[in-house]
């Protein structure tokens, strides 16, 4: 079975002219630079139809964000201005559709009377939480001006330049959110210095941003998004992008040499997180930015800090772009919808507004590469997720990456990233986009209101626990382990010293999942779920009847099948409904196992549970039953595989009891047949 290539006929028609596929140069996606330019032009023409008469705001259709309609209008302007800047700067100033004059006029009008409640004026930049959203948009305005200065900034009247500078300096004088927001003032300051308007204030903004960035670096190319362990797509499209692009544009060789190798190392792992069908991994917040996931891939080529061959770089970028174009990310009038493919509320955050999806503009940074660059002229190569099966343990963020060449599918097992800051209490519910044990390029997660997929939790007094703060425990070449405190809703039980340790080990398409409960009352119900698979409602009833042979549950969708097999400790199997669906379909099913904590006297040392899971796009994949068996002695699980090899997971290896700090981390040993 060959790995999939992207369709030559879009499943969703595009509302603008689109060149014919070039399958000679781009055998996997059919896309070339001409296609990228056509998409940029089509998106810009569609968005500009919603500009105010003076072009100061772009009021795209859709429900407003919590920041309000005026801020949303600035967001629509700033984020599409960045797209226009990349399009024109990448063409050496050629602007056949006269995009930049409209944006320049909009800047002049928007900054004429900022803060005024009229049809054109921009909102003033405030502190995070107090009119702070304009600070985010100031970075796009500043970066777009920096890229297009010969055709925008230098042609603006002196008074307009002064007003624009004064508005932008609001980003330097107010407090950002305690995360990647500190890179927005850095970006503004970098622009001001590039046009001769630097001073102590701009220097301090750049120094502050770079200092904080150092504190957030965790290794293997990964930054946390602020204090704590929040690892997601912001690592690529913000934390690498803004400072390294500033260094590139400023020709700051020292900073490039410092930050560039981190990007290269990041891309070695991140490049695996794109499906053979082009999809990026569905994990973390702001997923409505879609093909912005490719920003770091393009940045690597632009700054010459990438491990990827030019043909593989374009394969990832064009694959992501085509994936969403083919699946209806653009509405009938060419506007990016609020969602993943089409509209999808659960994909959004409270700050999402109609202009928010246009941070997808960051996916177009490759247009800054000249047309004769190898990224545009080399023949496409396979994506890193194609070919042999791969497993990569990224211990810094706590991610275990699993790819299978037979179906080109990618899974990310999460044993380290959570959205809880060090100073924040663990208050439920958990965020589905961070708290799950695993994510993929073709599934869920389910919404917070439905049964959670890829979850381990307790049930007491009719309430189920949440996984919130995730603490990494240990890592091996093909496994990761973590721990969390089960937290119940307000008014629910509080279990002193309770925790659940979890381990995922990967073998080809298989996932061995082992859990240990500690200080949990005997008889407490434990639930463990597998992959949420989007299925048509009319086929759901025949799949929702429960377990098959050996207690295995199987949920088959149009593109993938999810399986879950109990190995030890589980007493029943079922399939749960998720009627709010996922980003991949309006209706989903989730396999689930249920067991109970062991007898009195075992609570302190713990009870061990083991299961085998799989998500596959291979229609010929066999059932899990018979592929592995498990034996448990105390806190040691021995799994015997069908090929005669074995894996031993010992949760008591540290102290012999597994109850102390040294015993928290499991030990894994593997023996060949």
XYZ file of C-alpha atoms in Angstrom:
673
model
C 0.000 0.000 0.000
C 1.580 3.298 -1.086
C 1.490 6.430 0.998
C -1.205 8.902 -0.028
C -0.657 11.987 -2.135
C -2.906 14.991 -2.141
C -5.830 15.016 -4.520
C -5.514 16.605 -7.938
C -9.111 17.775 -7.763
C -10.053 19.947 -4.791
C -13.025 18.600 -2.878
C -14.004 22.205 -2.110
C -14.080 24.527 -5.156
C -11.987 27.684 -4.818
C -13.691 31.047 -5.377
C -10.785 32.487 -7.372
C -8.646 31.479 -10.393
C -6.253 28.661 -9.575
C -3.522 27.315 -11.892
C -3.533 23.725 -13.080
C -1.530 21.244 -11.050
C 2.125 20.761 -11.907
C 2.666 17.098 -11.066
C 6.109 17.040 -12.695
C 7.650 19.598 -10.348
C 5.326 18.811 -7.435
C 4.330 15.142 -7.678
C 2.796 15.053 -4.195
C 0.806 18.298 -4.004
C 0.729 19.723 -7.531
C 1.457 23.210 -6.144
C 4.139 25.679 -7.229
C 4.936 29.268 -6.359
C 2.292 30.381 -8.854
C -0.356 28.569 -6.818
C 0.797 30.260 -3.615
C 0.596 33.668 -5.275
C -2.864 32.879 -6.625
C -4.110 31.895 -3.169
C -2.616 35.030 -1.588
C -4.237 37.216 -4.255
C -7.587 35.482 -3.899
C -7.607 35.728 -0.107
C -6.634 39.403 -0.186
C -9.217 40.399 -2.769
C -11.897 38.626 -0.761
C -10.886 40.227 2.543
C -10.524 43.741 1.133
C -14.159 43.692 0.073
C -14.948 44.115 3.774
C -12.752 47.192 4.280
C -14.254 50.409 5.622
C -14.485 53.306 3.130
C -11.132 54.753 4.213
C -9.574 51.284 4.466
C -8.704 51.800 8.149
C -10.448 48.634 9.309
C -11.444 45.347 7.718
C -14.681 44.121 9.285
C -14.881 40.491 8.255
C -18.172 38.655 8.766
C -18.718 36.540 11.841
C -19.329 36.690 15.589
C -17.187 39.247 17.437
C -14.395 38.302 19.801
C -14.401 39.351 23.442
C -12.244 42.349 22.431
C -15.081 43.910 20.451
C -15.859 44.815 16.876
C -13.353 47.693 16.553
C -10.459 45.560 17.734
C -11.645 42.820 15.387
C -11.574 45.306 12.517
C -7.967 46.183 13.317
C -7.174 42.475 13.502
C -8.640 41.926 10.035
C -6.572 44.825 8.708
C -3.264 43.907 10.360
C -3.249 40.201 9.594
C -4.221 40.597 5.953
C -1.684 43.457 5.649
C 0.985 40.932 6.621
C -0.198 38.657 3.819
C -0.099 41.555 1.346
C 3.396 42.457 2.526
C 4.691 38.938 1.989
C 3.071 38.786 -1.431
C 4.516 42.101 -2.664
C 7.901 41.967 -0.932
C 8.394 38.464 -2.284
C 7.755 39.830 -5.785
C 10.357 42.572 -5.375
C 7.728 45.280 -5.015
C 5.523 44.214 -7.920
C 1.942 44.888 -6.859
C -0.317 44.211 -9.854
C -3.479 44.324 -7.758
C -2.524 47.558 -5.923
C -2.830 45.989 -2.498
C -0.267 48.131 -0.684
C -1.757 51.568 -1.525
C -5.000 50.489 0.143
C -3.185 49.379 3.272
C -1.047 52.511 3.365
C -4.193 54.627 3.111
C -5.703 52.554 5.908
C -2.740 53.204 8.196
C -2.909 56.927 7.565
C -6.641 56.985 8.286
C -6.578 54.598 11.245
C -3.870 56.553 13.065
C -5.369 59.974 12.353
C -7.537 59.959 15.488
C -6.771 56.666 17.285
C -9.141 55.785 20.085
C -12.049 57.739 18.592
C -15.353 55.922 18.144
C -15.846 56.475 14.438
C -15.844 54.386 11.280
C -12.065 54.240 10.719
C -9.984 54.968 13.826
C -7.780 52.301 15.336
C -8.164 51.448 19.003
C -5.306 52.525 21.245
C -2.925 49.866 22.512
C -3.468 49.003 26.156
C -2.295 46.461 28.695
C -3.058 42.777 28.414
C -6.550 42.351 29.802
C -7.307 46.065 29.333
C -7.578 46.743 25.616
C -4.532 44.604 24.982
C -5.479 42.894 21.717
C -4.220 45.830 19.581
C -0.735 45.026 20.915
C -0.921 41.690 19.091
C -1.920 43.406 15.872
C 0.796 46.052 16.201
C 3.370 43.336 15.505
C 1.757 42.447 12.169
C 1.516 46.118 11.200
C 5.153 46.741 12.140
C 6.456 43.621 10.436
C 4.480 44.332 7.262
C 5.838 47.895 7.192
C 9.369 46.595 7.718
C 9.045 44.198 4.795
C 7.518 46.812 2.474
C 9.163 50.029 3.679
C 10.246 51.195 0.165
C 6.648 51.011 -1.066
C 4.720 51.977 2.093
C 6.589 53.727 4.889
C 8.840 55.828 2.678
C 5.865 57.021 0.631
C 3.764 58.078 3.619
C 3.653 61.784 4.532
C 5.943 62.722 7.414
C 2.998 63.492 9.689
C 1.483 60.075 8.999
C 4.781 58.385 9.803
C 4.947 60.262 13.080
C 1.396 59.279 14.005
C 2.062 55.656 13.107
C 5.183 55.605 15.249
C 3.289 57.075 18.190
C 0.552 54.468 17.877
C 3.074 51.635 17.594
C 4.962 52.834 20.663
C 1.895 51.988 22.684
C 3.106 48.391 22.409
C 6.367 49.383 24.122
C 4.649 51.243 26.960
C 2.068 48.719 28.092
C 2.281 45.291 29.710
C 1.991 42.218 27.466
C 0.526 38.869 28.456
C 3.143 36.733 30.240
C 4.006 34.662 27.180
C 4.881 35.126 23.499
C 3.226 38.555 23.648
C 6.575 40.015 24.742
C 7.769 39.378 21.210
C 5.209 41.840 19.815
C 6.967 44.881 21.347
C 10.255 43.345 20.169
C 8.892 43.237 16.617
C 7.603 46.809 16.815
C 10.925 48.000 18.195
C 12.832 46.172 15.468
C 10.827 47.989 12.803
C 11.304 51.394 14.412
C 15.044 50.825 14.617
C 15.111 49.705 10.975
C 13.694 53.070 9.852
C 15.993 55.167 12.019
C 13.615 55.726 14.908
C 15.319 53.633 17.531
C 16.123 54.840 21.030
C 16.513 53.526 24.571
C 12.847 52.499 24.619
C 13.148 50.310 21.523
C 16.446 48.842 22.696
C 14.887 47.884 26.010
C 11.904 46.188 24.312
C 14.237 44.043 22.191
C 16.515 43.192 25.113
C 13.566 42.314 27.350
C 12.012 40.018 24.752
C 15.256 38.177 24.081
C 16.006 37.802 27.799
C 12.609 36.252 28.450
C 13.033 33.974 25.448
C 16.194 32.548 27.007
C 14.299 31.718 30.187
C 11.609 29.935 28.214
C 13.979 27.697 26.255
C 13.753 24.049 27.346
C 15.965 22.291 24.793
C 15.567 20.263 21.585
C 14.440 23.448 19.850
C 11.399 23.915 22.100
C 10.323 27.010 24.010
C 7.485 27.038 26.483
C 4.926 29.750 25.787
C 5.634 31.689 28.973
C 6.466 30.245 32.369
C 5.379 26.651 32.841
C 5.105 23.872 30.272
C 2.838 25.165 27.502
C 4.235 23.628 24.302
C 2.254 23.929 21.082
C 2.289 25.513 17.624
C 3.230 28.887 19.147
C 6.757 27.478 19.426
C 7.034 27.667 15.648
C 4.788 30.495 14.506
C 5.743 32.924 17.306
C 8.640 32.009 19.612
C 11.005 31.057 16.791
C 9.484 33.319 14.163
C 9.631 36.836 15.610
C 13.126 36.941 17.129
C 14.839 34.972 14.371
C 13.132 36.957 11.618
C 14.190 40.158 13.401
C 17.778 38.883 13.452
C 17.557 37.995 9.760
C 16.146 41.350 8.692
C 18.650 43.229 10.859
C 21.522 41.058 9.570
C 22.444 40.401 13.214
C 24.885 37.535 12.705
C 25.504 36.964 16.401
C 21.791 36.570 17.135
C 21.287 34.417 14.044
C 24.089 32.111 15.126
C 22.549 31.849 18.592
C 18.906 31.264 17.650
C 19.311 29.569 14.274
C 20.630 26.202 15.520
C 17.627 25.977 17.846
C 15.288 26.304 14.867
C 17.224 23.641 12.980
C 16.924 21.234 15.914
C 13.237 22.062 16.324
C 12.521 21.290 12.678
C 14.172 17.865 12.951
C 11.274 16.775 15.159
C 8.543 19.198 14.105
C 8.811 18.198 10.449
C 7.480 14.774 11.461
C 4.251 16.350 12.701
C 2.759 16.772 9.206
C 0.615 13.968 7.818
C 1.241 12.534 4.379
C -2.080 14.187 3.452
C -0.622 17.564 4.484
C -2.397 18.038 7.822
C -0.464 19.501 10.746
C -0.915 17.928 14.159
C -4.201 18.921 15.807
C -2.930 20.008 19.231
C -2.883 23.247 21.212
C -4.677 26.545 20.942
C -5.292 28.867 17.977
C -5.624 25.993 15.525
C -7.822 28.173 13.340
C -4.538 29.664 12.039
C -4.251 26.411 10.060
C -1.358 26.546 7.565
C 0.500 29.055 9.750
C 1.884 25.782 11.162
C 4.338 25.909 8.259
C 5.822 29.276 9.256
C 8.832 27.763 11.007
C 9.464 25.447 8.053
C 9.640 28.450 5.727
C 11.728 30.414 8.234
C 14.290 27.629 8.294
C 14.756 27.907 4.541
C 14.759 31.719 4.638
C 17.487 31.902 7.298
C 19.364 28.790 6.147
C 18.738 26.990 9.438
C 16.901 23.857 8.369
C 17.656 20.135 8.204
C 15.164 19.762 5.349
C 16.003 19.496 1.678
C 14.352 22.199 -0.463
C 11.954 19.698 -2.035
C 10.879 18.431 1.383
C 10.399 21.995 2.613
C 7.994 22.797 -0.213
C 6.292 19.433 0.253
C 5.398 20.306 3.856
C 4.347 23.878 3.084
C 2.283 23.072 0.014
C 0.859 19.975 1.650
C -0.529 22.001 4.538
C -1.906 24.716 2.261
C -3.585 22.252 -0.066
C -4.934 20.175 2.801
C -7.068 23.062 4.010
C -7.983 24.446 0.599
C -9.303 21.029 -0.407
C -11.398 20.727 2.755
C -13.360 23.939 2.799
C -11.304 26.252 5.024
C -12.332 29.120 2.729
C -15.976 30.117 2.572
C -17.788 30.539 -0.716
C -16.682 34.168 -0.932
C -13.023 33.388 -0.217
C -12.877 34.274 3.487
C -11.183 32.035 6.040
C -13.772 30.599 8.385
C -13.479 30.333 12.160
C -12.678 26.676 12.585
C -10.507 23.918 11.167
C -11.943 22.798 7.839
C -15.191 24.717 7.910
C -16.587 26.494 10.976
C -15.946 24.602 14.220
C -16.640 26.321 17.528
C -14.665 23.912 19.727
C -11.471 24.740 17.803
C -11.718 28.384 18.898
C -10.658 30.390 21.941
C -12.411 33.301 23.614
C -10.095 35.726 21.842
C -10.995 34.362 18.397
C -12.745 36.850 16.136
C -13.530 37.015 12.405
C -10.044 38.304 11.584
C -8.214 35.794 13.763
C -7.810 33.043 11.135
C -5.670 35.407 9.067
C -2.619 34.668 11.157
C -2.592 31.905 8.567
C -0.735 34.615 6.628
C 2.398 33.411 8.424
C 2.233 30.282 6.314
C 3.212 32.449 3.313
C 6.709 33.420 4.531
C 8.173 31.200 1.823
C 7.122 33.883 -0.671
C 10.074 35.913 0.625
C 12.315 33.343 -1.041
C 13.020 34.437 -4.640
C 11.408 32.463 -7.479
C 14.753 30.873 -8.379
C 15.342 29.577 -4.840
C 15.624 25.763 -4.652
C 12.535 25.630 -2.431
C 10.578 26.712 -5.504
C 12.607 24.978 -8.224
C 13.471 21.572 -6.699
C 11.238 18.588 -7.305
C 9.065 17.775 -4.310
C 10.337 15.035 -2.032
C 8.310 12.831 0.318
C 7.249 14.272 3.639
C 9.292 13.046 6.633
C 6.190 11.157 7.847
C 6.278 9.051 4.691
C 8.533 6.040 4.366
C 9.525 3.865 7.305
C 7.706 3.909 10.633
C 9.256 6.427 13.023
C 9.147 7.098 16.741
C 10.874 10.093 18.297
C 10.940 10.967 21.986
C 11.140 14.722 22.565
C 11.776 14.783 26.286
C 12.061 18.583 26.490
C 8.392 19.258 25.681
C 7.320 15.759 26.750
C 6.148 14.621 23.306
C 6.416 11.159 21.783
C 6.006 11.417 18.005
C 4.767 8.337 16.140
C 4.490 8.057 12.361
C 3.552 5.087 10.184
C 4.625 4.998 6.579
C 1.906 2.608 5.440
C -0.817 5.223 5.981
C 1.225 8.439 6.452
C -0.567 9.129 9.744
C 1.031 11.050 12.641
C 0.283 10.823 16.355
C 1.648 12.934 19.205
C 1.589 11.371 22.690
C 1.530 14.084 25.313
C 3.469 13.569 28.529
C 4.629 17.114 29.178
C 2.547 19.951 27.750
C -0.260 21.546 29.761
C -1.836 24.981 29.881
C -1.527 25.479 33.657
C 0.846 28.262 34.697
C 3.059 27.770 37.772
C 1.028 30.319 39.743
C -2.368 28.952 38.685
C -4.499 26.543 40.686
C -5.607 23.341 39.017
C -9.226 24.182 38.375
C -11.373 22.001 36.125
C -12.474 21.500 33.503
C -9.312 20.683 31.579
C -8.588 22.074 28.132
C -9.194 19.336 25.534
C -6.510 20.862 23.306
C -3.793 20.250 25.937
C -4.915 17.661 28.500
C -5.303 14.573 26.358
C -2.822 11.706 26.351
C -2.571 11.754 22.562
C -3.365 13.786 19.452
C -3.173 13.028 15.753
C -3.413 14.546 12.297
C -6.798 12.905 11.593
C -8.747 12.834 14.857
C -10.281 14.847 17.704
C -10.142 15.820 20.451
C -13.735 15.746 21.607
C -15.233 18.857 23.164
C -15.112 19.585 26.891
C -18.848 18.788 27.113
C -18.481 15.252 25.715
C -16.688 12.088 26.796
C -12.953 12.829 26.671
C -10.861 10.845 24.222
C -7.360 9.587 25.087
C -7.942 10.162 28.780
C -7.272 8.387 32.067
C -9.445 9.392 35.013
C -11.302 8.341 38.134
C -15.007 8.285 38.966
C -16.206 9.076 42.504
C -19.657 10.230 43.640
C -20.732 10.183 40.019
C -18.037 12.723 39.075
C -15.104 12.114 36.754
C -11.625 13.536 37.315
C -9.633 15.755 34.973
C -6.014 15.705 33.799
C -4.645 19.224 34.203
C -1.006 19.851 35.188
C 1.232 17.216 33.585
C 4.593 16.365 35.175
C 7.132 14.444 33.068
C 8.680 11.435 34.809
C 11.056 9.673 32.451
C 11.835 9.011 28.795
C 13.362 6.347 26.585
C 13.983 6.075 22.860
C 10.419 4.880 22.180
C 8.508 5.781 25.353
C 7.604 8.625 27.693
C 6.028 8.698 31.140
C 4.287 11.408 33.128
C 2.179 11.955 36.220
C -0.838 14.059 37.101
C -3.070 14.719 40.086
C -6.694 13.737 39.383
C -8.821 16.817 40.039
C -12.603 16.783 40.412
C -15.118 19.590 39.795
C -15.771 22.087 42.569
C -17.629 20.383 45.408
C -16.290 16.988 44.423
C -13.873 14.780 46.327
C -10.306 15.838 47.099
C -7.904 12.898 47.417
C -4.770 13.652 49.479
C -1.476 12.639 47.839
C -3.367 10.988 44.975
C -1.878 10.768 41.518
C -1.972 8.771 38.297
C 1.275 7.819 36.551
C 1.040 7.118 32.819
C 3.393 5.633 30.250
C 3.129 5.298 26.473
C 5.456 3.009 24.523
C 5.329 2.812 20.724
C 6.028 -0.176 18.482
C 5.204 0.563 14.827
C 1.468 1.373 14.735
C 0.891 0.021 18.268
C 0.685 2.008 21.504
C 1.247 0.281 24.834
C -0.462 2.374 27.513
C 0.324 1.582 31.158
C -1.142 3.494 34.109
C -0.594 3.266 37.846
C -2.910 4.770 40.446
C -1.358 5.936 43.738
C -3.210 6.713 46.982
C -6.597 6.121 45.381
C -9.293 4.494 47.572
C -9.876 0.798 46.882
C -12.875 0.161 44.651
C -12.654 3.514 42.855
C -13.678 3.247 39.206
C -10.993 4.060 36.626
C -11.833 4.954 33.016
C -9.429 4.987 30.084
C -10.447 6.054 26.578
C -8.918 5.697 23.144
C -9.064 7.665 19.913
C -12.162 9.701 19.028
C -13.102 8.762 15.467
C -15.531 10.866 13.456
C -18.250 8.605 12.034
C -21.477 9.213 10.106
C -24.427 9.112 12.528
C -26.247 6.519 10.436
C -23.372 4.055 10.956
C -22.810 4.832 14.618
C -25.488 2.549 16.066
C -23.924 -0.606 14.672
C -20.527 0.376 16.141
C -21.736 1.473 19.563
C -22.706 -1.925 20.942
C -19.534 -2.421 22.965
C -16.595 -4.765 22.861
C -15.621 -7.460 20.419
C -13.330 -10.467 20.938
C -11.091 -10.294 24.033
C -12.839 -7.078 25.036
C -11.356 -5.120 22.108
C -13.305 -2.072 20.972
C -13.099 -0.831 17.392
C -14.474 2.377 15.882
C -14.176 2.731 12.104
C -14.556 6.064 10.336
C -14.217 7.069 6.711
C -10.444 7.598 6.950
C -9.231 5.992 10.177
C -9.983 3.183 12.598
C -9.379 3.389 16.330
C -8.855 0.268 18.451
C -8.453 -0.288 22.186
C -7.619 -3.658 23.770
C -7.541 -4.306 27.547
C -4.407 -6.159 28.677
C -4.624 -5.995 32.487
C -6.847 -4.476 35.156
C -9.766 -3.557 32.946
C -13.114 -5.209 33.588
C -15.366 -3.861 30.842
C -15.243 -2.240 27.421
C -17.698 0.035 25.673
C -18.048 2.752 23.073
C -19.105 6.269 24.118
C -20.915 8.782 21.950
C -19.520 12.271 21.348
C -22.447 14.041 19.660
C -20.645 17.399 19.510
C -18.128 15.712 17.252
C -14.600 16.865 16.530
C -12.922 19.138 14.006
C -12.960 16.140 11.666
C -16.678 15.461 11.717
C -19.913 16.516 13.438
C -20.330 13.205 15.258
C -17.768 10.869 16.876
C -17.400 7.666 18.883
C -14.835 6.980 21.615
C -13.786 3.506 22.863
C -13.514 3.261 26.646
C -12.270 0.745 29.242
C -13.357 0.620 32.891
C -11.664 -1.014 35.883
C -11.365 -0.523 39.652
C -8.516 0.256 42.009
C -7.318 -2.871 43.804
C -7.972 -4.187 47.280
C -7.470 -2.338 50.569
C -3.768 -2.218 51.352
C -2.745 -1.594 47.742
C -3.770 2.052 47.607
C -0.425 3.517 48.656
C 1.793 1.470 46.347
C -0.762 1.549 43.564
C -2.738 -0.512 41.099
C -1.465 -1.058 37.570
C -3.571 -1.044 34.389
C -2.390 -1.873 30.865
C -3.966 -1.555 27.423
C -3.007 -1.663 23.774
C -4.249 1.069 21.450
C -3.929 1.833 17.765
C -5.082 4.450 15.282
C -4.662 3.537 11.651
C -5.603 4.620 8.185
C -4.687 1.203 6.833
C -7.890 -0.701 5.945
C -5.962 -3.981 6.132
C -4.664 -3.474 9.670
C -5.406 -6.525 11.845
C -7.297 -6.491 15.156
C -5.205 -5.965 18.278
C -6.325 -9.188 19.957
C -3.467 -11.658 19.811
C -0.752 -9.045 19.187
C 0.219 -8.756 22.856
C -0.487 -10.211 26.303
C 0.414 -8.856 29.733
C 1.397 -10.317 33.079
C 1.543 -8.176 36.229
C 3.444 -8.819 39.424
C 3.085 -6.010 41.933
C 4.099 -2.865 40.052
C 5.815 -4.674 37.197
C 4.092 -5.271 33.861
C 5.579 -7.760 31.420
C 4.151 -7.496 27.910
C 4.827 -10.349 25.507
C 4.508 -9.486 21.837
C 3.399 -11.759 19.020
C 6.913 -11.821 17.544
C 8.297 -13.362 20.760
C 9.910 -10.205 22.146
C 8.892 -8.669 25.462
C 8.708 -5.316 27.240
C 8.939 -4.895 31.009
C 7.562 -1.734 32.637
C 8.491 -1.473 36.326
C 6.861 1.318 38.321
C 8.617 0.163 41.495
C 12.153 0.158 40.163
C 13.365 3.237 42.024
C 12.922 2.123 45.634
C 11.461 -1.310 45.381
C 8.117 0.023 46.602
C 7.452 2.782 44.122
C 6.058 5.016 46.876
C 8.881 7.500 47.246
C 10.233 10.232 45.005
C 12.911 7.940 43.572
C 10.270 5.401 42.641
C 8.018 7.753 40.702
C 9.807 7.235 37.393
C 9.200 3.838 35.774
C 11.951 1.714 34.299
C 11.514 0.076 30.887
C 13.524 -2.847 29.550
C 12.996 -4.635 26.263
C 14.124 -8.051 25.145
C 14.219 -9.358 21.606
C 12.820 -12.729 20.653
